[in-house]
GROMACS .gro file of C-alpha atoms in nm:
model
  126
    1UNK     CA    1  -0.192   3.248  -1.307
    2UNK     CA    2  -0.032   2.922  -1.396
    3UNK     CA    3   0.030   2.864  -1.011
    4UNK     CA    4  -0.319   2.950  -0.967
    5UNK     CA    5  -0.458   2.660  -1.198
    6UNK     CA    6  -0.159   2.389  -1.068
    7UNK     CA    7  -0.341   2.507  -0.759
    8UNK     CA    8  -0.685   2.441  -0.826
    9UNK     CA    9  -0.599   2.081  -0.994
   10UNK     CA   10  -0.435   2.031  -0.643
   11UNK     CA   11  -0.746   2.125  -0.483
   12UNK     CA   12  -0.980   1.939  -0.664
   13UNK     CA   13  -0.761   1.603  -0.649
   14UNK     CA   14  -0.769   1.656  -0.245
   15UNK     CA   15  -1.130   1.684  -0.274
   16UNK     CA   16  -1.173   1.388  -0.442
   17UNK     CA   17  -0.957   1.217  -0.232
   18UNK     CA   18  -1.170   1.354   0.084
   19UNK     CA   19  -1.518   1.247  -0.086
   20UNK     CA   20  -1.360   0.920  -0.149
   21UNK     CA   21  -1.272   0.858   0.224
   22UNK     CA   22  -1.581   0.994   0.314
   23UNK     CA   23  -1.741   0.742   0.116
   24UNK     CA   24  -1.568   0.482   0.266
   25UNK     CA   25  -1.653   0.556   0.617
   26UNK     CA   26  -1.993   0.590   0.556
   27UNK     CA   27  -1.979   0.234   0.429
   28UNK     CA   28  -1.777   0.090   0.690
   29UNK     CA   29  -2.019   0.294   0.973
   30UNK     CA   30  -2.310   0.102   0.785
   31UNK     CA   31  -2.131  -0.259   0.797
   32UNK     CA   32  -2.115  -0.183   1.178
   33UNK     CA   33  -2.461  -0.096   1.234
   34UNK     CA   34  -2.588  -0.374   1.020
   35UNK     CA   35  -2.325  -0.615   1.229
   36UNK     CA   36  -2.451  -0.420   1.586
   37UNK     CA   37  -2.840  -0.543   1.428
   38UNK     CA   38  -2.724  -0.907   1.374
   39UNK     CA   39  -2.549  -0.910   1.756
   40UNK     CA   40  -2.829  -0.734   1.936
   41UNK     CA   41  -3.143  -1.017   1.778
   42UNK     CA   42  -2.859  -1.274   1.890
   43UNK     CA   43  -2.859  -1.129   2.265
   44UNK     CA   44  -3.199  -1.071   2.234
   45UNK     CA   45  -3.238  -1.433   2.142
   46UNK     CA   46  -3.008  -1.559   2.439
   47UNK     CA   47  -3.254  -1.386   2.678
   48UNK     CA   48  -3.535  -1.588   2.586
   49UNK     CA   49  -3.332  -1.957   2.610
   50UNK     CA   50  -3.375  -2.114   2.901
   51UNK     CA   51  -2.988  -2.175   3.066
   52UNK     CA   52  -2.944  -2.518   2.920
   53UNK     CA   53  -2.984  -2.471   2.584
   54UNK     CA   54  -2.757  -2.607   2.372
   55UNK     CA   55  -2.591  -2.256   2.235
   56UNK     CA   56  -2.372  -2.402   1.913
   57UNK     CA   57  -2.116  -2.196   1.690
   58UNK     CA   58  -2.008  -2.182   1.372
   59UNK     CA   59  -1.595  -2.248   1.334
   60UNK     CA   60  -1.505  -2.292   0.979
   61UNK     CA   61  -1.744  -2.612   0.905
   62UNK     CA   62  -1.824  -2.720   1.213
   63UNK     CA   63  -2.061  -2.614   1.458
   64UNK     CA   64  -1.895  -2.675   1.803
   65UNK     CA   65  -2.144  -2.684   2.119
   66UNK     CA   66  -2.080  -2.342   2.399
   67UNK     CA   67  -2.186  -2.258   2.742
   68UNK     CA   68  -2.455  -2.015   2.732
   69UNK     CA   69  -2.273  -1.763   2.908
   70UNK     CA   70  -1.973  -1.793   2.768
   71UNK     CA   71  -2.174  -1.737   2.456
   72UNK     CA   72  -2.376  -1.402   2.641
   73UNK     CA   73  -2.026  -1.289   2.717
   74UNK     CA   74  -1.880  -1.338   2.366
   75UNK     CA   75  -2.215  -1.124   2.233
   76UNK     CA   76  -2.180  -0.869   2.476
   77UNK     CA   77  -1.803  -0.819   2.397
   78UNK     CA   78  -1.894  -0.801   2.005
   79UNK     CA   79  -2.147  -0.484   2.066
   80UNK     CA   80  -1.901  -0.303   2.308
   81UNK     CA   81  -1.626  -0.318   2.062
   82UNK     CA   82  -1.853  -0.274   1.751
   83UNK     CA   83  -2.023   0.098   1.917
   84UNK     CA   84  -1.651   0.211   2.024
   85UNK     CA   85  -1.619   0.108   1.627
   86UNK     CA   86  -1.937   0.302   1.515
   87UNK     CA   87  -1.837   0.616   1.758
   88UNK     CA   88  -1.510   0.628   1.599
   89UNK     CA   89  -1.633   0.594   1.254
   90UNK     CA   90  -1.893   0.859   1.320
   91UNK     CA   91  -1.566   1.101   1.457
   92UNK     CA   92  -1.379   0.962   1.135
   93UNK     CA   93  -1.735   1.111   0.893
   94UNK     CA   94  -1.722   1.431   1.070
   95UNK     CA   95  -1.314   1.501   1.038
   96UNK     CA   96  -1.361   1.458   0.669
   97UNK     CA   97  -1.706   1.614   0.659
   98UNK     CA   98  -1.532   1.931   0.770
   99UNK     CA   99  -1.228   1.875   0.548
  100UNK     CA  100  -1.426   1.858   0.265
  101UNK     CA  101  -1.609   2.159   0.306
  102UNK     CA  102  -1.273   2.403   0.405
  103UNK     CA  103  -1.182   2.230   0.078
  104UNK     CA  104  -1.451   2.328  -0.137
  105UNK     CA  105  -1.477   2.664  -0.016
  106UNK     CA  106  -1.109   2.693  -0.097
  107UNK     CA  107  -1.164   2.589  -0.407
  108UNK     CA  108  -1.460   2.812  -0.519
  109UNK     CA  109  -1.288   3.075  -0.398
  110UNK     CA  110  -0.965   3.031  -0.584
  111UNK     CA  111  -1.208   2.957  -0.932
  112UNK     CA  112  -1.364   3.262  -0.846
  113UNK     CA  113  -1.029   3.431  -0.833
  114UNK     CA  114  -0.908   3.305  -1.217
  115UNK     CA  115  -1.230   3.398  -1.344
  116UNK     CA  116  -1.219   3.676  -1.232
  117UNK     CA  117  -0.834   3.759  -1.354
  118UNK     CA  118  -0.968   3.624  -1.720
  119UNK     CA  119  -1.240   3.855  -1.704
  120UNK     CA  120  -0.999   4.143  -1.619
  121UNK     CA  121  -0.762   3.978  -1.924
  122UNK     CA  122  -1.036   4.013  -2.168
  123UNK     CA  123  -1.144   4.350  -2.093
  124UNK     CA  124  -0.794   4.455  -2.095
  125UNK     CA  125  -0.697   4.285  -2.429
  126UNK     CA  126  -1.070   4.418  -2.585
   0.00000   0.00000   0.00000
């Protein structure tokens, strides 16, 4: 019995642990999409300059002048990487989606088990 409950603290502290990761892949996935939003109204932007627009960026404190393609390519690059991020993170959600279930299930099964053993305790001690 006293395995049983060093057991279910286990349990519950991997849990936790799993809802806590979960939680911070959600956030991160969200930080990706709001940073794919951002990128794609910059492209979207670029398509409507004509090619010898002065395209500046922002280093540190100074905003140094760039060729527009160099810029279209920079953009471009930015919202391959951040999907491959955003597919990865949504593979990442699942994995501990199903972790956290088997988990749970393990769990209620295992409280299900002591109560029922202190049921049986009672009834054999009343």
């Amino acid at each position: 019995m006293e395995d049983d409950r060093n057991k279910l603290q286990s349990l519950s502290e991997a849990l936790q642990k799993l809802q806590d990761d979960l939680q911070g892949a959600v956030e991160a996935r969200q930080k990706l999409e709001a940073q794919q939003q951002e990128n794609k109204a910059v492209q979207k932007e670029f398509t409507s300059l004509v090619d010898d627009a002065g395209i500046y960026k922002l280093v540190g404190p100074v905003l140094l002048k760039q060729d527009k393609t160099e810029a279209v390519s920079a953009v471009e690059g930015r919202l391959d990487f951040i999907g491959k991020e955003i597919t990865r993170t949504e593979a990442r959600i699942k994995e501990l989606q199903e972790s956290s279930e088997k988990k749970r299930v393990d769990l209620l099964q295992l409280q299900q088990k002591l109560q029922m053993a202190g049921q049986e305790q009672l009834e054999a001690s009343g």
